[in-house]
C-alpha cells in the first residue's frame, strides 16, 4: 500500500463535508438559532408597538441584536463534541495545518447558522417596517458581520472548550469583541434609510472581517492545541 | 512508503502533570522492526509518555528524535508519519463506519472506496460498514479505530491500551497487525496492561517506575 498524502485543500474540504453530513442528520440542532432569530424579531412588534413608522426607527438595530445573539447561541457547542470524542486530537496529529481544518469547520458552521440568518433578514426586516431599499445593505452588513462573528466565536469556543461551564465565559469573551460589528452594522442600515451612503461602516465591517479571517485560524489552532493537552 | 532509517529516540524526557513529576529522565530508542511495550502500574505515566511523544502534551525538558533529526520545528512532518490510537476512538456516532474513515483517515492520505473496504475487511467489520458508528458494539468501535490507524499508513504506531474492549479474536488481530507492521519495517510503541505479544521476538519492554 502506498499512501498519497492528502492535499491541505482536500483535507479542509473533507472537514467541511463532514460537518454538512452531520448537520443533515442533526438538523434540529442546526435550526435552533434561526428559530430563535425569527421568534425574537417577531416578538418586538408585539411587545412595543405595531406602528411601522415607529418600528422602522429601531428595526435595523433589532435585526442586528437578534442575529448576534442567535449566532452566539450556536457557538458553544462548536468544538465540544469533537474535543470530547477525540476527533480534534486526530486533527492535531494529521500532519495537516490545524488552522485550515478549523477554518473549514468554522466555514461549515457559518453556512449552517450564519447564512440562514442573512437570507432570512429581508423577511424579518419587513416585519419591522424596513423599506425594500434597505434590504441590500442589511444583508451585506449581516453577511460580513455573521462571518466575522463565526470566526471570533470560533476563537472563543476553542479557548473555552476545555473549561467547565465554558458557555458563560464564552459570552463574556465574544460579546465585547462583537460590539463594533453591532455598532457599524446597525449604523450602516440606518444611514441607508436616512438617505446617506452606508459605504463607510460597510468598509469597516469588511476590514474587520478580513482581519479575523487572516488571524483567526492562528488563534484557533493555538487555543485548540492547549485544549487537547488535558 | 519505506521506513528505512526510521529510528525514533526519546532523550531524557521529563514531564509534569500538575505538581507531580511523572516522567523522570525517560530515555529509549525504537528501531524499524521493533515493538516497544511500555508497562507499569496505573498512574505511572504511560499515557503521559505516549502523549508527549505525539506532541499532545509538552515535555518539561528532553528531546524527541526521528530519522536522526530533532522533532522540534518539524512537527507536521513527524505527525504525518505517526499513527495514534488513544483511549478515545475518535469516532462520530452519527456517521457510518465508512464515513468515519473517509472523513478522518482521509485527512492524512487519499483514500479510495476499495482501500476502505479492504481495511474494514482486515479488521473484520466489513459487514458493518454502512451502519452508524453509534450502533456498533464497544469492541467493533475499537476495531474501526484500528482501521483508521491502518489507513494512516504511518511508520510509527503509538497505541494506548490497544486491546481495550476487544475479545480474544480482537486481541489476536491487534497482535497480528503489530507483527505485520514491524515485519514490514515499521515501529510500534504501546502501553498495555494485558498480555500483548509477550513472547514475540520483536518485543522490547520499557518498565516505568513510580
CSV table of C-alpha atoms in Angstrom, one decimal:
chain,number,residue,atom,x,y,z
A,1,UNK,CA,0.0,0.0,0.0
A,2,UNK,CA,1.5,3.3,-1.0
A,3,UNK,CA,-0.1,6.3,0.7
A,4,UNK,CA,-0.7,9.6,-1.2
A,5,UNK,CA,-0.7,12.5,1.2
A,6,UNK,CA,-4.0,14.4,1.1
A,7,UNK,CA,-3.5,18.0,-0.1
A,8,UNK,CA,-4.4,20.6,2.5
A,9,UNK,CA,-7.3,22.0,0.5
A,10,UNK,CA,-8.8,18.5,0.0
A,11,UNK,CA,-8.5,17.9,3.8
A,12,UNK,CA,-10.2,21.1,4.6
A,13,UNK,CA,-13.0,20.1,2.1
A,14,UNK,CA,-13.4,16.8,4.0
A,15,UNK,CA,-13.8,18.6,7.3
A,16,UNK,CA,-16.4,20.9,5.7
A,17,UNK,CA,-18.3,18.0,4.1
A,18,UNK,CA,-18.2,16.0,7.3
A,19,UNK,CA,-19.9,18.9,9.2
A,20,UNK,CA,-22.5,19.2,6.5
A,21,UNK,CA,-23.3,15.5,6.7
A,22,UNK,CA,-23.5,15.6,10.5
A,23,UNK,CA,-25.8,18.7,10.4
A,24,UNK,CA,-28.1,17.0,7.9
A,25,UNK,CA,-28.5,14.1,10.4
A,26,UNK,CA,-29.0,16.6,13.3
A,27,UNK,CA,-31.0,19.3,11.6
A,28,UNK,CA,-33.0,20.2,14.7
A,29,UNK,CA,-29.8,21.5,16.4
A,30,UNK,CA,-28.9,23.5,13.4
A,31,UNK,CA,-32.3,25.1,13.0
A,32,UNK,CA,-32.3,26.4,16.6
A,33,UNK,CA,-30.5,29.7,16.0
A,34,UNK,CA,-32.7,30.5,13.1
A,35,UNK,CA,-35.9,29.8,15.1
A,36,UNK,CA,-34.6,32.0,17.9
A,37,UNK,CA,-33.9,34.8,15.4
A,38,UNK,CA,-37.3,34.7,13.9
A,39,UNK,CA,-39.1,34.4,17.2
A,40,UNK,CA,-37.2,37.3,18.8
A,41,UNK,CA,-37.8,39.7,15.9
A,42,UNK,CA,-41.5,38.9,15.7
A,43,UNK,CA,-41.9,39.5,19.4
A,44,UNK,CA,-40.7,43.1,19.1
A,45,UNK,CA,-43.8,44.5,17.4
A,46,UNK,CA,-46.0,42.6,19.9
A,47,UNK,CA,-44.1,44.0,22.9
A,48,UNK,CA,-43.7,47.5,21.7
A,49,UNK,CA,-45.9,48.9,19.0
A,50,UNK,CA,-47.4,47.7,15.8
A,51,UNK,CA,-46.9,51.1,14.3
A,52,UNK,CA,-44.5,50.5,11.3
A,53,UNK,CA,-43.1,54.0,11.3
A,54,UNK,CA,-42.1,53.7,15.0
A,55,UNK,CA,-40.7,50.2,14.4
A,56,UNK,CA,-38.7,51.4,11.4
A,57,UNK,CA,-36.6,53.6,13.8
A,58,UNK,CA,-35.3,50.6,15.7
A,59,UNK,CA,-35.8,47.8,13.1
A,60,UNK,CA,-32.2,47.7,11.9
A,61,UNK,CA,-30.9,47.5,15.4
A,62,UNK,CA,-33.3,44.8,16.4
A,63,UNK,CA,-32.4,42.6,13.5
A,64,UNK,CA,-28.8,43.0,14.3
A,65,UNK,CA,-29.1,42.3,18.0
A,66,UNK,CA,-31.2,39.2,17.3
A,67,UNK,CA,-28.7,38.0,14.7
A,68,UNK,CA,-25.8,38.5,17.1
A,69,UNK,CA,-27.4,36.6,19.9
A,70,UNK,CA,-28.6,33.8,17.6
A,71,UNK,CA,-25.1,33.3,16.3
A,72,UNK,CA,-23.7,33.2,19.8
A,73,UNK,CA,-26.3,30.6,20.8
A,74,UNK,CA,-24.9,28.1,18.3
A,75,UNK,CA,-21.2,28.7,19.2
A,76,UNK,CA,-20.9,27.0,22.5
A,77,UNK,CA,-21.2,23.5,21.0
A,78,UNK,CA,-18.9,24.3,18.1
A,79,UNK,CA,-15.8,22.3,19.1
A,80,UNK,CA,-17.2,20.5,22.2
A,81,UNK,CA,-18.2,17.2,20.6
A,82,UNK,CA,-15.1,17.0,18.6
A,83,UNK,CA,-12.8,17.5,21.5
A,84,UNK,CA,-14.7,15.1,23.7
A,85,UNK,CA,-14.7,12.2,21.3
A,86,UNK,CA,-11.0,12.7,20.4
A,87,UNK,CA,-11.5,13.9,16.8
A,88,UNK,CA,-9.6,17.2,17.3
A,89,UNK,CA,-6.7,15.1,18.7
A,90,UNK,CA,-6.5,13.3,15.4
A,91,UNK,CA,-6.8,16.6,13.5
A,92,UNK,CA,-3.8,17.9,15.5
A,93,UNK,CA,-1.9,14.7,14.6
A,94,UNK,CA,-3.0,14.6,11.0
A,95,UNK,CA,0.1,16.4,9.7
A,96,UNK,CA,-2.2,19.0,8.1
A,97,UNK,CA,-2.1,22.6,9.2
A,98,UNK,CA,-4.6,22.7,12.0
A,99,UNK,CA,-5.7,26.3,11.3
A,100,UNK,CA,-7.0,25.4,7.9
A,101,UNK,CA,-9.0,22.5,9.2
A,102,UNK,CA,-10.5,24.6,12.0
A,103,UNK,CA,-11.3,27.4,9.5
A,104,UNK,CA,-13.1,24.8,7.3
A,105,UNK,CA,-15.1,23.8,10.4
A,106,UNK,CA,-16.0,27.4,11.1
A,107,UNK,CA,-17.0,27.9,7.5
A,108,UNK,CA,-19.4,25.0,7.7
A,109,UNK,CA,-20.7,26.4,10.9
A,110,UNK,CA,-21.3,29.8,9.2
A,111,UNK,CA,-23.1,28.2,6.2
A,112,UNK,CA,-25.4,26.3,8.6
A,113,UNK,CA,-26.1,29.1,11.1
A,114,UNK,CA,-24.9,32.5,9.8
A,115,UNK,CA,-26.1,32.3,6.2
A,116,UNK,CA,-29.7,31.4,7.0
A,117,UNK,CA,-29.9,34.5,9.2
A,118,UNK,CA,-28.7,36.6,6.3
A,119,UNK,CA,-31.1,35.0,3.9
A,120,UNK,CA,-34.0,35.4,6.4
A,121,UNK,CA,-33.2,39.0,7.2
A,122,UNK,CA,-35.3,40.8,4.5
A,123,UNK,CA,-38.3,38.9,5.7
A,124,UNK,CA,-37.9,39.7,9.4
A,125,UNK,CA,-36.8,43.2,8.4
A,126,UNK,CA,-40.1,43.7,6.5
A,127,UNK,CA,-42.0,42.7,9.7
A,128,UNK,CA,-40.2,45.5,11.4
A,129,UNK,CA,-41.0,48.1,8.7
A,130,UNK,CA,-37.7,48.2,7.0
A,131,UNK,CA,-38.1,49.5,3.4
A,132,UNK,CA,-37.0,47.4,0.5
A,133,UNK,CA,-34.3,49.9,-0.3
A,134,UNK,CA,-32.6,48.9,3.0
A,135,UNK,CA,-32.6,45.1,2.2
A,136,UNK,CA,-29.3,45.2,0.3
A,137,UNK,CA,-27.4,47.0,3.0
A,138,UNK,CA,-29.0,44.9,5.7
A,139,UNK,CA,-27.9,41.7,4.0
A,140,UNK,CA,-24.5,42.9,3.1
A,141,UNK,CA,-23.8,44.1,6.7
A,142,UNK,CA,-25.1,40.8,8.2
A,143,UNK,CA,-23.1,38.8,5.6
A,144,UNK,CA,-19.8,40.4,6.8
A,145,UNK,CA,-20.9,40.6,10.4
A,146,UNK,CA,-22.0,36.9,10.9
A,147,UNK,CA,-18.9,35.8,9.1
A,148,UNK,CA,-16.7,37.8,11.5
A,149,UNK,CA,-18.8,36.5,14.4
A,150,UNK,CA,-18.3,32.9,13.4
A,151,UNK,CA,-14.5,33.3,13.4
A,152,UNK,CA,-14.4,35.4,16.6
A,153,UNK,CA,-16.8,32.8,18.2
A,154,UNK,CA,-14.6,30.0,16.9
A,155,UNK,CA,-11.6,31.5,18.8
A,156,UNK,CA,-13.7,31.9,21.9
A,157,UNK,CA,-15.2,28.4,21.6
A,158,UNK,CA,-11.7,26.9,21.1
A,159,UNK,CA,-10.4,28.7,24.2
A,160,UNK,CA,-13.3,27.7,26.5
A,161,UNK,CA,-13.9,24.1,25.2
A,162,UNK,CA,-11.8,22.6,28.0
A,163,UNK,CA,-13.3,24.7,30.7
A,164,UNK,CA,-16.3,23.5,32.6
A,165,UNK,CA,-19.3,25.9,32.3
A,166,UNK,CA,-17.4,27.5,29.5
A,167,UNK,CA,-20.6,29.0,27.9
A,168,UNK,CA,-20.7,31.9,30.4
A,169,UNK,CA,-17.0,32.6,29.8
A,170,UNK,CA,-17.6,32.4,26.0
A,171,UNK,CA,-20.3,35.1,26.1
A,172,UNK,CA,-18.0,37.3,28.2
A,173,UNK,CA,-15.2,36.8,25.8
A,174,UNK,CA,-17.0,37.2,22.5
A,175,UNK,CA,-19.7,39.8,23.2
A,176,UNK,CA,-17.3,42.8,23.8
A,177,UNK,CA,-15.4,41.8,20.6
A,178,UNK,CA,-18.7,41.8,18.7
A,179,UNK,CA,-19.7,45.3,19.8
A,180,UNK,CA,-18.0,47.1,16.9
A,181,UNK,CA,-19.9,44.8,14.5
A,182,UNK,CA,-23.2,45.6,16.1
A,183,UNK,CA,-22.5,49.4,16.0
A,184,UNK,CA,-21.2,49.5,12.4
A,185,UNK,CA,-23.8,47.1,11.2
A,186,UNK,CA,-26.9,48.8,12.5
A,187,UNK,CA,-25.3,52.2,11.6
A,188,UNK,CA,-25.0,51.1,8.0
A,189,UNK,CA,-28.7,50.2,7.9
A,190,UNK,CA,-29.9,53.4,9.5
A,191,UNK,CA,-27.6,55.5,7.2
A,192,UNK,CA,-29.1,53.8,4.2
A,193,UNK,CA,-32.6,54.5,5.4
A,194,UNK,CA,-31.7,58.2,6.1
A,195,UNK,CA,-30.5,58.5,2.5
A,196,UNK,CA,-26.8,58.7,3.4
A,197,UNK,CA,-24.2,56.4,1.8
A,198,UNK,CA,-23.5,53.4,4.0
A,199,UNK,CA,-20.1,52.7,2.4
A,200,UNK,CA,-18.1,53.8,5.5
A,201,UNK,CA,-19.5,51.4,8.1
A,202,UNK,CA,-19.7,48.6,5.5
A,203,UNK,CA,-16.0,49.0,4.6
A,204,UNK,CA,-15.1,49.0,8.3
A,205,UNK,CA,-17.1,45.7,8.7
A,206,UNK,CA,-15.2,44.3,5.7
A,207,UNK,CA,-11.9,45.3,7.2
A,208,UNK,CA,-12.7,43.6,10.5
A,209,UNK,CA,-13.8,40.5,8.6
A,210,UNK,CA,-10.6,40.2,6.7
A,211,UNK,CA,-8.6,40.8,9.8
A,212,UNK,CA,-10.5,38.0,11.6
A,213,UNK,CA,-10.1,35.7,8.5
A,214,UNK,CA,-6.4,36.2,8.4
A,215,UNK,CA,-5.5,36.0,12.1
A,216,UNK,CA,-8.4,33.8,13.3
A,217,UNK,CA,-7.0,30.4,12.2
A,218,UNK,CA,-3.7,31.1,14.0
A,219,UNK,CA,-5.5,31.9,17.3
A,220,UNK,CA,-7.9,29.0,16.9
A,221,UNK,CA,-5.2,26.4,16.3
A,222,UNK,CA,-3.2,27.7,19.3
A,223,UNK,CA,-6.3,27.5,21.5
A,224,UNK,CA,-7.2,24.0,20.4
A,225,UNK,CA,-3.7,22.8,21.0
A,226,UNK,CA,-4.0,24.0,24.6
A,227,UNK,CA,-7.4,22.4,24.9
A,228,UNK,CA,-6.3,18.9,23.8
A,229,UNK,CA,-3.4,19.0,26.4
A,230,UNK,CA,-5.8,17.8,29.1
B,1,UNK,CA,6.3,4.1,1.9
B,2,UNK,CA,9.7,2.9,3.1
B,3,UNK,CA,10.6,3.0,6.7
B,4,UNK,CA,14.4,3.0,6.1
B,5,UNK,CA,16.4,4.8,8.7
B,6,UNK,CA,13.2,5.5,10.7
B,7,UNK,CA,14.7,5.4,14.2
B,8,UNK,CA,12.7,7.0,17.0
B,9,UNK,CA,14.6,8.2,20.0
B,10,UNK,CA,13.5,9.9,23.2
B,11,UNK,CA,16.2,11.6,25.2
B,12,UNK,CA,15.8,12.4,28.9
B,13,UNK,CA,12.1,13.2,28.8
B,14,UNK,CA,10.8,15.0,32.0
B,15,UNK,CA,7.1,15.8,32.3
B,16,UNK,CA,4.9,17.1,35.0
B,17,UNK,CA,1.1,16.7,35.5
B,18,UNK,CA,0.1,19.5,37.8
B,19,UNK,CA,2.6,19.4,40.6
B,20,UNK,CA,3.5,15.7,40.1
B,21,UNK,CA,6.8,15.0,38.4
B,22,UNK,CA,5.7,11.9,36.4
B,23,UNK,CA,8.3,11.2,33.8
B,24,UNK,CA,11.8,11.4,35.2
B,25,UNK,CA,14.6,11.3,32.6
B,26,UNK,CA,12.9,8.7,30.4
B,27,UNK,CA,15.2,7.7,27.5
B,28,UNK,CA,14.7,5.0,25.0
B,29,UNK,CA,15.0,4.3,21.3
B,30,UNK,CA,13.0,2.2,18.9
B,31,UNK,CA,14.3,0.9,15.5
B,32,UNK,CA,12.4,-0.4,12.5
B,33,UNK,CA,11.1,-3.9,13.2
B,34,UNK,CA,10.8,-3.3,17.0
B,35,UNK,CA,7.7,-3.2,19.2
B,36,UNK,CA,8.2,-1.3,22.5
B,37,UNK,CA,5.8,-2.2,25.2
B,38,UNK,CA,5.5,0.3,27.9
B,39,UNK,CA,4.4,-1.2,31.2
B,40,UNK,CA,3.9,-0.1,34.8
B,41,UNK,CA,1.1,0.3,37.3
B,42,UNK,CA,-1.8,2.7,36.9
B,43,UNK,CA,-1.0,6.3,37.1
B,44,UNK,CA,2.7,5.8,36.4
B,45,UNK,CA,2.7,7.9,33.3
B,46,UNK,CA,2.3,5.5,30.4
B,47,UNK,CA,-0.4,7.7,28.7
B,48,UNK,CA,1.5,10.8,29.6
B,49,UNK,CA,4.6,9.4,27.9
B,50,UNK,CA,2.7,8.5,24.7
B,51,UNK,CA,1.0,11.9,24.6
B,52,UNK,CA,4.4,13.6,25.0
B,53,UNK,CA,5.6,11.6,22.0
B,54,UNK,CA,2.6,12.7,20.0
B,55,UNK,CA,3.2,16.3,21.0
B,56,UNK,CA,-0.3,16.4,22.6
B,57,UNK,CA,1.4,17.2,25.9
B,58,UNK,CA,4.5,19.4,26.3
B,59,UNK,CA,7.5,17.9,27.9
B,60,UNK,CA,9.3,20.0,30.5
B,61,UNK,CA,12.7,19.0,29.2
B,62,UNK,CA,14.1,16.4,26.8
B,63,UNK,CA,14.0,15.9,23.1
B,64,UNK,CA,12.4,13.6,20.6
B,65,UNK,CA,14.5,12.5,17.6
B,66,UNK,CA,13.1,11.0,14.4
B,67,UNK,CA,15.2,9.9,11.4
B,68,UNK,CA,18.2,11.4,13.0
B,69,UNK,CA,16.8,14.9,13.5
B,70,UNK,CA,15.1,16.6,16.3
B,71,UNK,CA,11.3,16.7,16.0
B,72,UNK,CA,11.2,20.3,17.2
B,73,UNK,CA,10.1,22.6,14.5
B,74,UNK,CA,9.2,19.6,12.2
B,75,UNK,CA,6.1,18.5,14.0
B,76,UNK,CA,3.8,18.3,10.9
B,77,UNK,CA,6.3,16.1,9.1
B,78,UNK,CA,6.7,13.9,12.1
B,79,UNK,CA,3.0,13.7,12.8
B,80,UNK,CA,2.3,12.6,9.2
B,81,UNK,CA,4.5,9.5,9.9
B,82,UNK,CA,2.9,8.9,13.2
B,83,UNK,CA,-0.3,6.9,13.7
B,84,UNK,CA,-2.0,7.3,17.1
B,85,UNK,CA,-4.6,5.2,18.7
B,86,UNK,CA,-5.6,6.8,22.0
B,87,UNK,CA,-8.1,5.9,24.8
B,88,UNK,CA,-10.7,7.6,22.7
B,89,UNK,CA,-11.7,6.1,19.4
B,90,UNK,CA,-12.3,9.4,17.7
B,91,UNK,CA,-15.5,8.3,16.1
B,92,UNK,CA,-18.7,10.2,15.2
B,93,UNK,CA,-21.7,8.2,16.3
B,94,UNK,CA,-23.9,9.8,13.6
B,95,UNK,CA,-21.6,8.8,10.7
B,96,UNK,CA,-21.4,5.3,9.3
B,97,UNK,CA,-18.2,3.3,9.7
B,98,UNK,CA,-17.2,4.1,6.1
B,99,UNK,CA,-17.8,7.8,6.5
B,100,UNK,CA,-15.8,7.9,9.8
B,101,UNK,CA,-12.8,6.5,7.9
B,102,UNK,CA,-13.4,8.7,4.9
B,103,UNK,CA,-13.6,11.9,6.9
B,104,UNK,CA,-10.8,11.2,9.4
B,105,UNK,CA,-8.3,8.9,7.8
B,106,UNK,CA,-8.9,10.8,4.6
B,107,UNK,CA,-7.3,13.9,6.1
B,108,UNK,CA,-3.9,12.2,6.0
B,109,UNK,CA,-3.9,10.0,2.9
B,110,UNK,CA,-6.1,10.0,-0.2
B,111,UNK,CA,-8.4,7.0,0.1
B,112,UNK,CA,-10.5,5.0,-2.4
B,113,UNK,CA,-13.6,3.0,-1.7
B,114,UNK,CA,-11.6,-0.1,-2.3
B,115,UNK,CA,-8.9,0.6,0.3
B,116,UNK,CA,-11.5,1.5,2.8
B,117,UNK,CA,-13.4,-1.8,2.2
B,118,UNK,CA,-10.2,-3.8,2.3
B,119,UNK,CA,-9.3,-2.3,5.6
B,120,UNK,CA,-12.7,-2.8,7.1
B,121,UNK,CA,-12.4,-6.4,6.0
B,122,UNK,CA,-9.0,-6.7,7.6
B,123,UNK,CA,-10.3,-5.7,11.0
B,124,UNK,CA,-13.4,-7.9,10.5
B,125,UNK,CA,-16.2,-5.4,10.4
B,126,UNK,CA,-16.8,-5.1,6.6
B,127,UNK,CA,-20.5,-6.1,7.0
B,128,UNK,CA,-20.9,-3.2,9.4
B,129,UNK,CA,-19.6,-0.6,7.0
B,130,UNK,CA,-22.8,1.2,6.4
B,131,UNK,CA,-24.1,1.2,10.0
B,132,UNK,CA,-23.8,4.4,12.1
B,133,UNK,CA,-20.8,4.0,14.4
B,134,UNK,CA,-23.3,4.7,17.3
B,135,UNK,CA,-24.8,1.3,16.8
B,136,UNK,CA,-21.6,-0.7,16.8
B,137,UNK,CA,-20.5,-2.5,19.9
B,138,UNK,CA,-17.6,-1.3,22.0
B,139,UNK,CA,-15.3,-3.9,20.5
B,140,UNK,CA,-16.4,-3.1,17.0
B,141,UNK,CA,-15.8,0.6,17.6
B,142,UNK,CA,-12.2,-0.3,18.7
B,143,UNK,CA,-11.8,-2.3,15.5
B,144,UNK,CA,-13.0,0.7,13.5
B,145,UNK,CA,-10.4,2.9,15.3
B,146,UNK,CA,-7.8,0.2,14.3
B,147,UNK,CA,-8.9,0.5,10.7
B,148,UNK,CA,-8.2,4.3,10.9
B,149,UNK,CA,-4.8,3.5,12.2
B,150,UNK,CA,-4.1,1.1,9.4
B,151,UNK,CA,-5.2,3.6,6.7
B,152,UNK,CA,-2.9,6.3,8.1
B,153,UNK,CA,0.0,4.1,6.7
B,154,UNK,CA,2.3,5.6,9.3
B,155,UNK,CA,5.8,4.4,10.1
B,156,UNK,CA,5.5,4.8,13.9
B,157,UNK,CA,2.4,3.5,15.7
B,158,UNK,CA,1.6,4.9,19.2
B,159,UNK,CA,-1.0,2.7,20.8
B,160,UNK,CA,-2.6,3.4,24.2
B,161,UNK,CA,-4.2,0.3,25.6
B,162,UNK,CA,-5.0,-1.0,22.1
B,163,UNK,CA,-6.8,-4.1,23.2
B,164,UNK,CA,-9.4,-2.4,25.4
B,165,UNK,CA,-12.9,-3.8,24.9
B,166,UNK,CA,-11.6,-6.4,22.4
B,167,UNK,CA,-12.5,-10.1,22.6
B,168,UNK,CA,-9.8,-12.9,22.2
B,169,UNK,CA,-10.1,-12.8,18.4
B,170,UNK,CA,-9.7,-9.0,18.6
B,171,UNK,CA,-6.6,-9.2,20.8
B,172,UNK,CA,-5.2,-11.7,18.3
B,173,UNK,CA,-6.0,-9.3,15.5
B,174,UNK,CA,-4.1,-6.5,17.2
B,175,UNK,CA,-1.1,-8.8,17.7
B,176,UNK,CA,-1.2,-9.8,14.1
B,177,UNK,CA,-1.4,-6.2,13.0
B,178,UNK,CA,1.5,-5.1,15.1
B,179,UNK,CA,3.6,-8.1,14.0
B,180,UNK,CA,2.8,-7.3,10.3
B,181,UNK,CA,3.6,-3.7,10.8
B,182,UNK,CA,7.0,-4.3,12.4
B,183,UNK,CA,7.9,-7.0,10.0
B,184,UNK,CA,7.3,-4.5,7.2
B,185,UNK,CA,9.9,-2.3,8.9
B,186,UNK,CA,7.5,-0.3,10.9
B,187,UNK,CA,7.9,0.8,14.6
B,188,UNK,CA,5.3,0.4,17.3
B,189,UNK,CA,5.1,1.7,20.9
B,190,UNK,CA,2.2,0.6,23.0
B,191,UNK,CA,1.1,1.0,26.6
B,192,UNK,CA,-0.6,-2.2,27.8
B,193,UNK,CA,-1.7,-3.9,31.0
B,194,UNK,CA,-2.8,-7.0,29.3
B,195,UNK,CA,-0.8,-9.7,27.8
B,196,UNK,CA,0.2,-8.5,24.4
B,197,UNK,CA,2.8,-10.2,22.2
B,198,UNK,CA,4.6,-11.3,25.4
B,199,UNK,CA,6.7,-13.9,23.6
B,200,UNK,CA,7.3,-12.2,20.3
B,201,UNK,CA,10.9,-11.8,19.1
B,202,UNK,CA,10.2,-8.1,18.1
B,203,UNK,CA,9.2,-7.2,21.7
B,204,UNK,CA,11.2,-4.9,23.9
B,205,UNK,CA,10.0,-3.6,27.2
B,206,UNK,CA,10.1,-0.3,28.9
B,207,UNK,CA,9.1,-0.5,32.6
B,208,UNK,CA,8.1,2.8,34.1
B,209,UNK,CA,8.6,3.0,37.8
B,210,UNK,CA,6.7,5.3,40.2
